[in-house]
């Protein structure tokens, strides 16, 4: 299990973290792992993190995949719609550096090229334990 | 312009007389044997009539003022310009009629002049003629029934003045009294837009020019209620419990049905027309309760109910007049009255929009506006009357309270929809996009009526003494029920008091206080204005907004059994494969259920008979000669056999 790149989030978000998931062009591998993280076995909600249905309800974004050209503007808009203080978590290698899709004709860049990233989780796909460790770094629970 | 001046002159003259009558309590009498052949004209302006005269004048002055700016859209032309003053004058005179002949002549003039005004736009739209036909038939059947009811009383009395009818009606046998009351209730109810005789309202009000709609809805419909009060309380002097239970039931049905259809209408003026039925229903609830209390010997409650009814009518005239005139302003500015074509008007017509919002808040009975005072009085009379010692009444009154509560909720849905879809959001058509503020006279006219809404809401004590005097004219032997002290009012003999001015001051202070506190205490950064969240879409269009139809959809779903909306979904597929959809068309409409069930089948039957009868008249002269010959043979044969 590879460690997360950074484990610090804004102190206001400790305790409870509401997240909006944005698939910016993922192969859905990371989605499976996120689903598993919030499933009954790993149950990330024990640690104060929850998935919500709108960025208006969220404290942060959970972004997966390389950012495709079609998703670059929606991702920016989603971040604009998220109230501050907020955190952007890039999940998986594609989100960090485009992974195997690097240089693809439809790829606009990694998540960090489009929006500022606070925390990123490496892995292709990252294991649920890695995702949860990153989340716990922010919720501090 | 000249027409408006004529109307203002008539309003001023008669309003002055009405104020004198209400101040002194003595009627003004005017008789002329020459003006009308055979019967003469008999004008007796009682305090009750004077109240209605003031109500009519209150609507007529702003409506005719609004009509000046409205001219390019329907009140133009010589016909309308001559008819409006006639209509207004007749409206002012109907409550002053003192005999059957005078009343019926004025009533018919009112029906005919309003019919001519409904038809003002008939050259422009086909639907106007159909609306005119519906209105003409229903209003004339109603007038015939009213005449029958008067004839029953007049035949017994031998005279036709209201004073004589009133004295002799006491000695009339109860079955005749009941027959006269029920026939009159149907006749006047059809004018007042009571369910199930309301079907002309949602047709005629939208098609008439808006100032005319305001006059018809605010003033003419109120005169239908005047007729019911005149007949039931003044001429017949009250009656058995079941009469008033019928009135109560009609009122509850009208209130619920009207508010439900108002909540599901997408045409702004159709919505207002249904809302008229809803408000008249509330007035009938108050009248029915008042009659019920009088029949069970609770004179105090009866008077309170009647005060409630008259105040509700006055309020309705003020805010419905303002709303219809606002709808006219919207139609002038955008060319449409379909809510699904409007939107974003508050920004384009800020003053007209704000006036509409205030009037809509008034009709939703929000304090400190006048609608609240009327509903408060009605609730007080109903809630104090839950134990009147009559089994049927004891069952009916709580049901009436429940019906009123549901109506209040549905009214809010209807007007949140009208204001929210029509005036907020983004424009849904180029007409709404390019709308500009209407001329100052039109805004001023609406502003007058909205001003009345505010004044009556904050200082109802200004008019309550006049209303009391009118009620005492309708219900003899009743003492005062509302005491006004300064700006507050108190119910005499019942527990209930209200300080409308203090309430208004409290609301203003609370709003100002919260705003000020927020500004002082808030440590938040200044808010940033961003685009509405649209799931990250690139392009947001006006079509992505809620429409009037979608806003009303949950109500339509709950009340599916009553509304019976018609849905048509057509999907056409590509010729190559059913997996490729070429076009999807969806249409949904909410038709009037009562019209469909009660009116359409008889009309269809008459039409079928008419089609059959046409075979008798094919246009052949030989056939007609044969008819004549055949008839002659039959007559001769009959004479030969019977001799």
XYZ file of C-alpha atoms in Angstrom:
784
model
C 0.000 0.000 0.000
C 1.462 3.258 -1.152
C 1.094 6.182 1.246
C -0.941 9.223 0.269
C 1.063 12.196 -0.943
C -0.221 14.620 1.655
C -2.252 13.986 4.774
C -3.196 17.502 5.796
C -6.540 19.180 5.025
C -8.024 22.455 6.305
C -8.550 22.154 10.079
C -12.231 23.227 9.722
C -13.001 19.978 7.937
C -11.824 17.685 10.732
C -14.574 15.534 12.182
C -16.952 15.630 9.242
C -16.200 15.644 5.546
C -18.897 15.720 2.853
C -17.551 14.788 -0.571
C -18.807 15.132 -4.113
C -17.320 12.589 -6.472
C -16.398 13.816 -9.971
C -15.442 11.289 -12.641
C -13.279 13.422 -14.916
C -12.573 10.608 -17.386
C -11.760 7.567 -15.312
C -11.748 3.938 -16.499
C -14.055 3.214 -13.519
C -11.431 1.219 -11.673
C -11.067 3.970 -9.077
C -14.879 4.167 -8.887
C -15.010 0.521 -7.834
C -12.470 1.168 -5.117
C -14.330 4.261 -3.896
C -17.561 2.280 -3.808
C -15.750 -0.369 -1.836
C -14.310 2.236 0.563
C -17.808 3.383 1.418
C -19.212 -0.147 1.426
C -19.924 -2.342 4.448
C -16.423 -3.860 4.658
C -14.311 -0.690 4.838
C -17.109 1.727 5.769
C -15.411 5.116 5.491
C -18.422 6.763 7.082
C -17.135 5.505 10.438
C -14.443 8.148 10.108
C -16.725 11.060 9.295
C -16.497 11.061 5.493
C -19.670 10.908 3.391
C -20.526 11.042 -0.298
C -23.162 13.642 -1.216
C -25.116 14.358 -4.399
C -24.211 17.980 -5.106
C -21.150 20.189 -4.734
C -23.454 22.665 -3.000
C -23.682 20.165 -0.141
C -20.017 19.227 -0.165
C -16.835 20.199 1.663
C -14.678 18.824 -1.096
C -14.313 16.953 -4.353
C -13.170 13.415 -4.954
C -11.778 13.510 -8.497
C -10.854 10.400 -10.476
C -9.328 9.829 -13.903
C -7.307 12.005 -16.268
C -9.288 15.158 -17.007
C -10.705 14.782 -20.509
C -11.249 17.812 -22.693
C -15.016 17.533 -22.285
C -14.800 17.344 -18.508
C -12.330 20.182 -17.890
C -14.949 22.945 -17.816
C -17.530 20.956 -15.793
C -14.790 20.130 -13.246
C -13.912 23.814 -12.892
C -17.584 24.692 -12.537
C -18.061 21.996 -9.919
C -15.162 23.376 -7.924
C -16.626 26.886 -8.202
C -19.906 25.526 -6.845
C -18.232 24.001 -3.778
C -18.284 26.294 -0.740
C -15.039 27.167 1.051
C -13.205 25.900 3.030
C -12.876 23.019 0.643
C -10.507 20.272 -0.287
C -9.746 18.577 -3.621
C -8.675 14.943 -3.419
C -7.225 13.363 -6.556
C -7.779 9.590 -6.479
C -5.538 7.262 -8.492
C -2.528 7.558 -10.733
C -4.507 8.959 -13.670
C -5.703 11.831 -11.521
C -2.161 12.502 -10.362
C -0.287 12.291 -13.673
C -2.653 10.937 -16.347
C -1.286 7.404 -15.892
C -1.540 5.241 -19.009
C -3.667 7.885 -20.702
C -0.890 10.483 -20.674
C -0.641 12.152 -24.100
C -4.014 10.783 -25.247
C -5.814 12.910 -27.831
C -8.802 13.531 -25.574
C -6.864 14.267 -22.391
C -6.599 17.828 -21.131
C -4.180 16.950 -18.334
C -3.981 15.658 -14.793
C -6.405 16.978 -12.163
C -3.682 19.233 -10.811
C -3.404 20.911 -14.222
C -7.063 21.956 -14.133
C -7.862 22.634 -10.477
C -5.592 22.998 -7.397
C -5.208 19.619 -5.667
C -4.807 19.367 -1.874
C -4.487 15.634 -1.332
C -3.727 12.882 -3.819
C -3.857 9.099 -3.476
C -1.562 7.052 -5.737
C -2.349 3.587 -7.070
C -3.867 2.040 -10.147
C -6.342 1.679 -8.688
C -5.625 2.716 -5.099
C -6.783 0.252 -2.497
C -9.690 1.195 -0.247
C -7.328 1.312 2.731
C -5.246 3.968 0.937
C -8.323 6.033 0.147
C -9.530 5.747 3.738
C -6.129 6.685 5.084
C -6.203 9.861 2.987
C -9.712 10.678 4.189
C -8.754 10.059 7.812
C -5.889 12.449 7.364
C -8.455 15.151 6.697
C -11.178 14.128 9.156
C -8.544 13.303 11.847
C -10.694 10.517 13.238
C -60.062 59.083 -22.276
C -63.522 60.619 -22.507
C -64.968 57.247 -21.567
C -62.775 57.123 -18.472
C -63.816 60.661 -17.481
C -67.479 59.689 -17.799
C -66.882 56.648 -15.600
C -65.068 58.723 -12.966
C -67.914 61.219 -12.934
C -70.485 58.481 -12.370
C -68.307 56.856 -9.686
C -67.762 60.171 -7.914
C -71.466 61.077 -7.871
C -72.670 57.754 -6.625
C -69.818 57.217 -4.206
C -70.680 60.571 -2.635
C -74.292 59.444 -2.220
C -73.122 56.107 -0.823
C -70.855 57.768 1.727
C -73.777 59.943 2.842
C -76.016 56.880 3.231
C -73.371 54.973 5.202
C -72.687 57.993 7.403
C -76.311 58.723 8.205
C -77.818 55.247 7.979
C -80.843 56.577 6.087
C -81.483 55.425 2.520
C -81.551 57.815 -0.421
C -84.745 57.395 -2.456
C -85.207 58.464 -6.061
C -88.362 57.750 -8.047
C -89.202 58.603 -11.618
C -92.288 57.310 -13.369
C -91.215 58.572 -16.773
C -87.781 57.026 -17.211
C -88.987 53.468 -17.691
C -92.260 52.613 -19.394
C -95.057 50.944 -17.361
C -93.133 50.548 -14.097
C -91.027 53.641 -13.610
C -87.584 53.728 -12.046
C -87.294 53.110 -8.342
C -83.908 53.784 -6.769
C -83.439 53.123 -3.056
C -79.833 53.280 -1.902
C -79.736 51.398 1.409
C -76.574 51.137 3.532
C -76.083 47.592 2.204
C -76.342 48.828 -1.373
C -74.114 51.804 -0.554
C -71.354 49.424 0.563
C -71.503 47.683 -2.811
C -71.557 51.010 -4.650
C -68.317 51.984 -2.924
C -66.844 48.588 -3.800
C -67.733 49.026 -7.484
C -66.364 52.588 -7.538
C -63.137 51.393 -5.903
C -62.532 48.962 -8.798
C -63.997 51.058 -11.596
C -61.784 54.127 -11.184
C -58.429 52.276 -11.449
C -59.772 49.872 -14.101
C -60.842 52.664 -16.444
C -57.581 54.529 -15.772
C -55.672 51.370 -16.677
C -57.844 51.038 -19.783
C -56.362 54.253 -21.219
C -52.901 52.718 -21.485
C -54.331 49.341 -22.410
C -56.068 50.778 -25.474
C -53.900 49.319 -28.247
C -54.743 45.837 -27.056
C -58.497 45.760 -26.938
C -60.280 48.695 -25.320
C -59.864 50.649 -28.510
C -62.681 51.231 -30.908
C -65.892 53.110 -30.570
C -67.841 50.112 -29.335
C -65.724 49.549 -26.240
C -65.403 53.271 -25.557
C -69.200 53.656 -25.434
C -69.857 50.422 -23.585
C -67.427 50.877 -20.701
C -69.232 53.929 -19.220
C -72.589 52.147 -19.598
C -71.213 49.057 -17.870
C -69.698 51.061 -15.010
C -72.835 53.153 -14.503
C -75.056 50.094 -14.473
C -72.721 48.323 -12.032
C -73.052 51.360 -9.767
C -76.845 51.396 -10.053
C -77.659 47.696 -9.572
C -77.124 47.776 -5.775
C -79.337 50.869 -5.609
C -82.342 49.320 -7.369
C -85.455 49.465 -5.217
C -87.932 47.423 -7.217
C -88.020 44.235 -9.268
C -88.479 45.982 -12.621
C -85.645 48.451 -12.011
C -83.390 45.680 -10.756
C -84.041 43.368 -13.694
C -83.595 46.107 -16.308
C -80.269 47.136 -14.747
C -79.224 43.504 -14.311
C -79.867 42.767 -17.989
C -78.061 45.947 -19.047
C -75.121 44.808 -16.928
C -75.130 41.388 -18.618
C -75.412 42.836 -22.130
C -72.822 45.575 -21.722
C -70.343 43.152 -20.153
C -71.009 40.675 -22.973
C -70.228 43.369 -25.537
C -66.955 44.070 -23.689
C -66.015 40.381 -23.473
C -66.399 40.293 -27.256
C -64.169 43.381 -27.746
C -61.351 41.252 -29.162
C -63.501 38.951 -31.252
C -62.023 40.056 -34.571
C -58.559 39.074 -33.363
C -59.083 35.654 -31.788
C -61.526 32.871 -32.580
C -61.702 31.713 -28.933
C -63.318 35.027 -27.890
C -66.556 34.177 -29.667
C -66.845 30.801 -27.989
C -66.198 32.419 -24.595
C -68.853 35.034 -25.380
C -71.396 32.331 -26.210
C -70.772 30.497 -22.958
C -71.063 33.709 -20.978
C -74.204 34.856 -22.806
C -76.054 31.576 -22.293
C -75.155 31.140 -18.627
C -75.783 34.743 -17.667
C -79.185 34.796 -19.391
C -80.336 31.506 -17.914
C -79.269 32.983 -14.579
C -81.236 36.189 -15.227
C -84.318 34.139 -16.138
C -84.049 32.216 -12.877
C -83.663 35.448 -10.899
C -86.792 36.795 -12.588
C -88.708 33.605 -11.666
C -87.589 33.958 -8.051
C -88.721 37.592 -7.940
C -92.029 36.676 -9.584
C -92.760 34.099 -6.875
C -92.432 36.831 -4.248
C -94.138 39.542 -6.318
C -97.135 37.344 -7.147
C -97.776 36.908 -3.446
C -97.252 40.538 -2.564
C -99.052 42.166 -5.488
C -96.423 44.884 -5.596
C -92.951 44.982 -6.981
C -91.015 47.288 -4.688
C -88.469 45.593 -2.444
C -90.056 47.168 0.640
C -93.425 45.573 -0.193
C -91.833 42.225 -1.064
C -90.008 42.233 2.246
C -93.186 42.775 4.306
C -95.264 40.247 2.418
C -92.572 37.531 2.155
C -92.981 36.841 5.883
C -96.475 35.481 5.277
C -95.497 33.329 2.318
C -95.677 29.544 2.872
C -92.274 27.935 3.518
C -92.215 25.706 0.381
C -92.678 28.790 -1.825
C -90.066 30.695 0.132
C -87.656 27.801 -0.233
C -88.360 27.462 -3.945
C -87.767 31.190 -4.451
C -84.540 31.053 -2.442
C -83.094 28.068 -4.269
C -83.983 29.471 -7.701
C -82.484 32.845 -6.762
C -79.381 31.138 -5.335
C -78.781 29.379 -8.665
C -79.469 32.566 -10.633
C -77.237 34.834 -8.582
C -74.712 32.021 -8.068
C -74.219 31.780 -11.825
C -73.299 35.480 -11.869
C -71.062 35.088 -8.837
C -69.175 32.188 -10.421
C -70.167 29.565 -7.877
C -69.449 25.903 -8.663
C -71.052 24.305 -10.741
C -72.181 27.465 -12.584
C -68.647 28.875 -12.794
C -67.739 27.525 -16.252
C -68.041 30.903 -17.952
C -65.454 32.524 -15.671
C -62.330 30.687 -16.909
C -63.481 31.298 -20.493
C -64.691 34.902 -20.412
C -62.157 36.421 -17.993
C -59.062 35.448 -20.020
C -60.589 36.573 -23.324
C -61.946 39.917 -22.112
C -59.615 42.946 -22.099
C -57.931 43.093 -18.691
C -59.647 46.248 -17.328
C -62.953 44.579 -18.175
C -61.827 41.368 -16.459
C -60.973 43.431 -13.386
C -64.421 45.039 -13.420
C -66.169 41.721 -13.988
C -64.198 39.815 -11.389
C -63.920 42.523 -8.772
C -67.277 44.241 -9.099
C -69.792 42.235 -11.141
C -69.155 38.963 -9.342
C -69.582 40.836 -6.041
C -73.016 41.938 -7.247
C -73.943 38.258 -7.637
C -73.205 37.895 -3.940
C -75.165 41.099 -3.298
C -78.121 39.374 -4.958
C -77.856 36.388 -2.613
C -77.705 38.668 0.446
C -80.569 40.776 -0.904
C -82.728 37.734 -1.506
C -81.851 35.498 1.434
C -81.376 38.033 4.214
C -83.133 41.247 3.198
C -86.212 40.103 1.274
C -86.847 36.701 2.845
C -85.388 37.661 6.239
C -83.433 34.443 6.691
C -84.694 30.896 6.508
C -84.391 27.345 7.792
C -81.049 25.700 8.498
C -80.927 23.648 5.300
C -80.888 26.745 3.062
C -77.696 27.884 4.657
C -76.185 24.435 4.677
C -76.663 24.451 0.903
C -74.945 27.865 0.702
C -72.167 26.571 2.955
C -71.701 23.470 0.798
C -71.658 25.495 -2.431
C -69.146 27.864 -0.853
C -66.845 25.065 0.290
C -67.071 23.333 -3.090
C -66.338 26.580 -4.952
C -63.424 27.456 -2.686
C -61.792 24.039 -3.052
C -62.522 23.588 -6.738
C -61.474 27.121 -7.657
C -58.231 27.032 -5.705
C -57.369 23.575 -7.048
C -57.819 24.657 -10.669
C -56.039 27.939 -9.991
C -53.090 25.895 -8.719
C -53.006 23.847 -11.918
C -53.658 26.610 -14.496
C -50.818 27.838 -16.672
C -52.657 30.801 -18.212
C -52.257 33.783 -15.875
C -55.762 35.154 -16.410
C -57.382 31.721 -16.281
C -55.619 31.224 -12.958
C -57.068 34.524 -11.733
C -60.530 33.536 -12.976
C -60.443 30.278 -11.026
C -59.125 32.170 -8.052
C -62.249 34.352 -8.308
C -64.398 31.240 -7.915
C -62.223 30.323 -4.929
C -62.702 33.727 -3.257
C -66.433 33.825 -3.915
C -66.550 30.375 -2.337
C -65.005 31.812 0.828
C -67.563 34.634 0.808
C -70.385 32.091 0.490
C -68.847 30.125 3.372
C -69.123 33.264 5.482
C -72.669 33.979 4.258
C -73.768 30.375 4.831
C -72.288 30.397 8.321
C -73.975 33.734 8.998
C -77.375 32.398 7.891
C -76.843 29.202 9.870
C -76.087 31.175 13.024
C -79.109 33.402 12.441
C -81.353 30.339 11.964
C -80.075 28.813 15.214
C -80.534 32.121 17.078
C -76.961 33.280 17.450
C -77.392 36.857 16.165
C -73.939 37.967 17.262
C -72.179 35.217 15.317
C -74.507 35.799 12.368
C -73.505 39.448 12.231
C -69.825 38.539 12.543
C -70.157 36.098 9.642
C -71.795 38.761 7.508
C -69.110 41.321 8.401
C -66.567 38.691 7.354
C -68.370 38.116 4.054
C -68.506 41.814 3.172
C -64.887 42.433 4.166
C -63.799 39.397 2.114
C -65.682 40.780 -0.891
C -64.133 44.217 -0.524
C -60.671 42.661 -0.201
C -61.271 40.466 -3.199
C -62.289 43.475 -5.272
C -59.052 45.251 -4.274
C -56.482 42.506 -4.819
C -58.199 40.714 -7.698
C -58.676 44.034 -9.457
C -54.970 44.746 -8.968
C -53.994 41.262 -10.173
C -56.149 41.397 -13.302
C -54.815 44.857 -14.136
C -51.268 43.561 -13.560
C -52.002 40.670 -15.896
C -53.127 43.282 -18.414
C -49.849 45.157 -17.951
C -47.950 41.903 -18.501
C -49.963 41.186 -21.623
C -49.324 44.685 -22.911
C -45.577 44.382 -22.258
C -45.007 40.811 -23.475
C -47.977 39.999 -25.691
C -48.630 36.817 -23.756
C -50.521 35.672 -20.689
C -49.208 32.103 -20.768
C -46.955 31.657 -17.721
C -44.796 29.202 -19.672
C -43.919 32.063 -22.055
C -43.094 34.575 -19.301
C -40.337 34.778 -16.686
C -37.767 37.313 -15.582
C -40.299 40.158 -15.601
C -39.403 41.501 -12.147
C -36.110 42.727 -13.551
C -37.649 44.161 -16.728
C -40.773 45.693 -15.150
C -39.651 46.318 -11.551
C -42.588 48.472 -10.465
C -45.340 46.433 -12.080
C -43.676 43.269 -10.791
C -43.438 44.568 -7.226
C -47.105 45.607 -7.309
C -48.075 42.133 -8.527
C -46.052 40.544 -5.717
C -47.793 42.663 -3.064
C -51.232 41.866 -4.499
C -50.333 38.157 -4.631
C -49.221 38.297 -0.986
C -52.535 39.968 -0.140
C -54.587 37.229 -1.803
C -52.539 34.617 0.065
C -53.802 36.318 3.272
C -50.352 37.290 4.526
C -50.342 39.985 7.221
C -50.159 42.973 7.225
C -52.275 43.010 4.048
C -56.038 43.060 3.708
C -56.559 39.383 2.836
C -55.439 38.485 6.337
C -58.123 40.657 7.973
C -60.924 39.073 5.933
C -59.818 35.507 6.607
C -59.265 36.332 10.272
C -62.874 37.536 10.584
C -64.162 34.445 8.761
C -62.084 32.119 10.943
C -63.297 33.910 14.077
C -66.936 33.496 13.102
C -66.458 29.817 12.176
C -64.343 28.895 15.201
C -66.726 30.598 17.640
C -69.591 28.742 15.973
C -68.385 25.167 16.450
C -71.002 24.509 19.131
C -74.302 26.037 18.065
C -76.632 23.286 19.286
C -77.721 22.088 15.866
C -76.449 18.672 14.800
C -76.122 19.401 11.091
C -74.507 22.761 11.824
C -72.132 21.234 14.344
C -70.943 18.817 11.667
C -70.821 21.406 8.892
C -68.839 24.153 10.625
C -65.679 22.096 11.380
C -65.808 20.770 7.817
C -66.012 24.361 6.593
C -62.948 25.249 8.670
C -61.074 22.312 7.130
C -62.129 23.296 3.602
C -60.993 26.861 4.270
C -57.599 25.687 5.518
C -57.018 23.523 2.437
C -58.154 26.381 0.198
C -55.701 28.755 1.854
C -52.858 26.320 1.127
C -53.824 25.782 -2.505
C -54.154 29.538 -3.020
C -50.565 29.960 -1.861
C -49.447 27.307 -4.376
C -51.297 29.092 -7.173
C -49.823 32.506 -6.436
C -46.301 31.330 -5.657
C -46.521 29.797 -9.109
C -47.902 32.945 -10.748
C -45.296 35.204 -9.145
C -42.373 32.768 -9.257
C -42.781 31.481 -12.811
C -44.035 34.722 -14.299
C -41.766 37.282 -12.656
C -38.615 35.459 -11.472
C -36.120 33.317 -13.337
C -35.183 33.880 -16.949
C -37.489 34.959 -19.786
C -38.945 32.000 -21.649
C -39.867 33.842 -24.863
C -38.661 36.765 -26.910
C -41.775 38.675 -25.817
C -40.744 38.360 -22.176
C -37.104 39.028 -23.068
C -37.909 42.356 -24.705
C -40.554 43.457 -22.172
C -40.335 47.018 -20.938
C -42.168 48.828 -18.164
C -45.749 49.845 -19.036
C -46.895 53.512 -19.100
C -47.177 55.391 -15.820
C -50.992 55.554 -15.840
C -51.222 51.766 -15.872
C -48.746 51.401 -13.004
C -50.566 54.128 -11.082
C -53.903 52.348 -11.585
C -52.538 49.083 -10.189
C -50.801 51.031 -7.449
C -54.123 52.560 -6.343
C -55.647 49.129 -5.759
C -52.506 47.775 -4.109
C -52.554 50.861 -1.885
C -56.107 49.949 -0.874
C -54.865 46.428 -0.022
C -52.184 47.845 2.268
C -54.424 50.459 3.902
C -57.245 47.996 4.542
C -54.708 45.556 5.970
C -53.095 48.026 8.338
C -56.129 50.140 9.219
C -59.269 47.990 8.754
C -60.823 50.148 11.451
C -61.324 52.796 8.765
C -64.018 50.784 7.012
C -65.400 48.488 9.717
C -67.987 51.032 10.970
C -69.331 51.334 7.403
C -69.393 47.545 7.020
C -71.233 47.250 10.330
C -73.860 49.688 9.137
C -74.322 47.704 5.922
C -74.645 44.480 7.941
C -77.250 46.029 10.221
C -79.239 46.936 7.109
C -79.116 43.304 5.963
C -79.708 41.665 9.361
C -82.225 43.770 11.256
C -82.102 43.758 15.038
C -78.378 43.110 15.335
C -76.160 45.229 17.496
C -72.523 46.052 16.940
C -70.087 43.124 16.772
C -66.723 44.746 16.221
C -65.457 47.505 18.441
C -62.758 49.683 17.069
C -60.558 51.478 19.507
C -57.968 53.624 17.845
C -56.257 51.316 15.387
C -57.168 47.995 17.026
C -60.356 46.016 16.796
C -62.133 43.780 19.250
C -65.093 41.441 18.910
C -67.992 42.286 21.195
C -69.283 39.388 23.303
C -66.706 36.986 21.862
C -63.109 36.498 22.725
C -61.058 37.845 19.863
C -58.999 40.912 19.216
C -56.523 42.064 16.651
C -54.102 44.954 16.412
C -53.396 45.100 12.671
C -51.353 48.274 12.851
C -49.222 46.858 15.679
C -48.859 43.631 13.685
C -47.714 45.583 10.644
C -45.303 47.622 12.745
C -43.939 44.425 14.306
C -43.385 42.827 10.909
C -41.660 45.922 9.537
C -39.549 46.220 12.702
C -38.611 42.515 12.609
C -37.546 42.667 8.970
C -35.601 45.883 9.505
C -34.056 44.515 12.699
C -32.897 41.266 11.144
C -31.452 43.089 8.145
C -29.636 45.589 10.357
C -28.352 42.925 12.758
C -27.075 40.850 9.880
C -25.253 43.802 8.484
C -23.741 44.737 11.848
C -22.934 41.335 13.306
C -22.063 39.370 10.212
C -18.358 38.591 9.937
C -18.816 36.751 6.679
C -17.040 38.003 3.587
C -19.174 39.765 1.033
C -21.229 37.226 -0.912
C -20.023 36.345 -4.395
C -22.531 36.014 -7.176
C -22.052 32.875 -9.263
C -24.075 31.016 -11.821
C -26.791 28.693 -10.540
C -25.554 25.113 -10.161
C -26.595 23.162 -13.244
C -24.665 19.888 -12.753
C -21.639 21.397 -14.492
C -23.459 21.920 -17.793
C -21.817 24.266 -20.273
C -24.952 26.014 -21.427
C -27.948 26.840 -19.309
C -31.076 27.895 -21.127
C -34.425 29.253 -20.002
C -35.964 25.897 -20.915
C -34.160 24.245 -17.997
C -36.258 26.219 -15.490
C -39.327 25.042 -13.707
C -42.386 25.765 -15.793
C -45.879 26.506 -14.529
C -46.889 22.997 -15.557
C -44.040 21.273 -13.761
C -44.497 23.437 -10.666
C -48.144 22.388 -10.441
C -47.418 18.740 -11.281
C -47.290 17.470 -7.652
C -50.657 19.118 -6.931
C -52.049 17.584 -10.101
C -50.762 14.188 -9.039
C -52.350 14.371 -5.583
C -55.696 15.596 -6.921
C -55.581 13.436 -10.039
C -59.133 12.154 -9.461
C -60.617 15.651 -9.599
C -58.417 17.317 -12.198
C -58.207 14.370 -14.639
C -55.356 15.879 -16.666
C -55.121 14.725 -20.280
C -51.666 13.528 -21.357
C -50.668 12.795 -24.942
C -47.247 11.302 -25.616
C -46.266 10.689 -29.242
C -42.926 9.124 -30.100
C -42.092 8.696 -33.772
C -39.309 6.282 -34.675
C -36.910 6.332 -37.586
C -37.964 4.123 -40.472
C -34.802 2.004 -40.241
C -35.035 0.962 -36.629
C -37.271 1.391 -33.611
C -34.160 2.075 -31.526
C -33.775 5.503 -33.124
C -36.282 8.101 -31.992
C -37.058 10.791 -34.504
C -39.321 13.099 -32.472
C -41.052 13.121 -29.121
C -44.092 15.300 -28.651
C -45.838 15.645 -25.317
C -48.974 17.588 -24.597
C -50.799 17.858 -21.315
C -53.910 19.841 -20.588
C -56.184 20.249 -17.596
C -59.780 20.756 -18.691
C -62.551 21.772 -16.341
C -64.000 18.519 -14.938
C -67.404 20.007 -14.187
C -67.659 21.362 -17.700
C -66.761 17.944 -19.086
C -69.221 16.045 -16.904
C -72.163 18.437 -16.527
C -72.100 20.639 -19.613
C -70.536 18.745 -22.491
C -72.991 15.776 -22.668
C -76.161 17.941 -22.869
C -74.502 20.219 -25.421
C -73.489 17.201 -27.488
C -77.035 15.795 -27.241
C -78.572 19.085 -28.376
C -76.118 19.233 -31.242
C -77.028 15.683 -32.304
C -80.731 16.561 -32.240
C -79.954 19.638 -34.261
C -78.102 17.553 -36.838
C -81.070 15.178 -37.038
C -83.473 18.081 -37.450
C -81.436 19.393 -40.343
C -82.603 16.437 -42.415
C -86.083 17.972 -42.262
C -84.834 21.091 -43.976
C -82.779 20.006 -46.983
C -83.533 23.157 -49.030
C -85.922 21.515 -51.498
C -89.057 23.570 -52.189
C -90.928 20.420 -53.138
C -90.257 18.936 -49.720
C -91.576 22.070 -47.994
C -94.711 22.064 -50.138
C -95.174 18.411 -49.238
C -94.879 19.333 -45.515
C -97.598 21.961 -45.932
C -99.815 19.570 -47.814
C -99.203 16.759 -45.315
C -100.032 19.044 -42.387
C -103.236 20.159 -44.094
C -104.273 16.545 -44.690
C -103.574 15.648 -41.052
C -105.592 18.622 -39.773
C -108.495 17.879 -42.105
C -108.430 14.206 -41.123
C -108.365 15.132 -37.436
C -111.299 17.517 -37.893
C -113.234 14.896 -39.827
C -112.625 12.203 -37.214
C -113.193 14.349 -34.137
C -116.285 16.157 -35.317
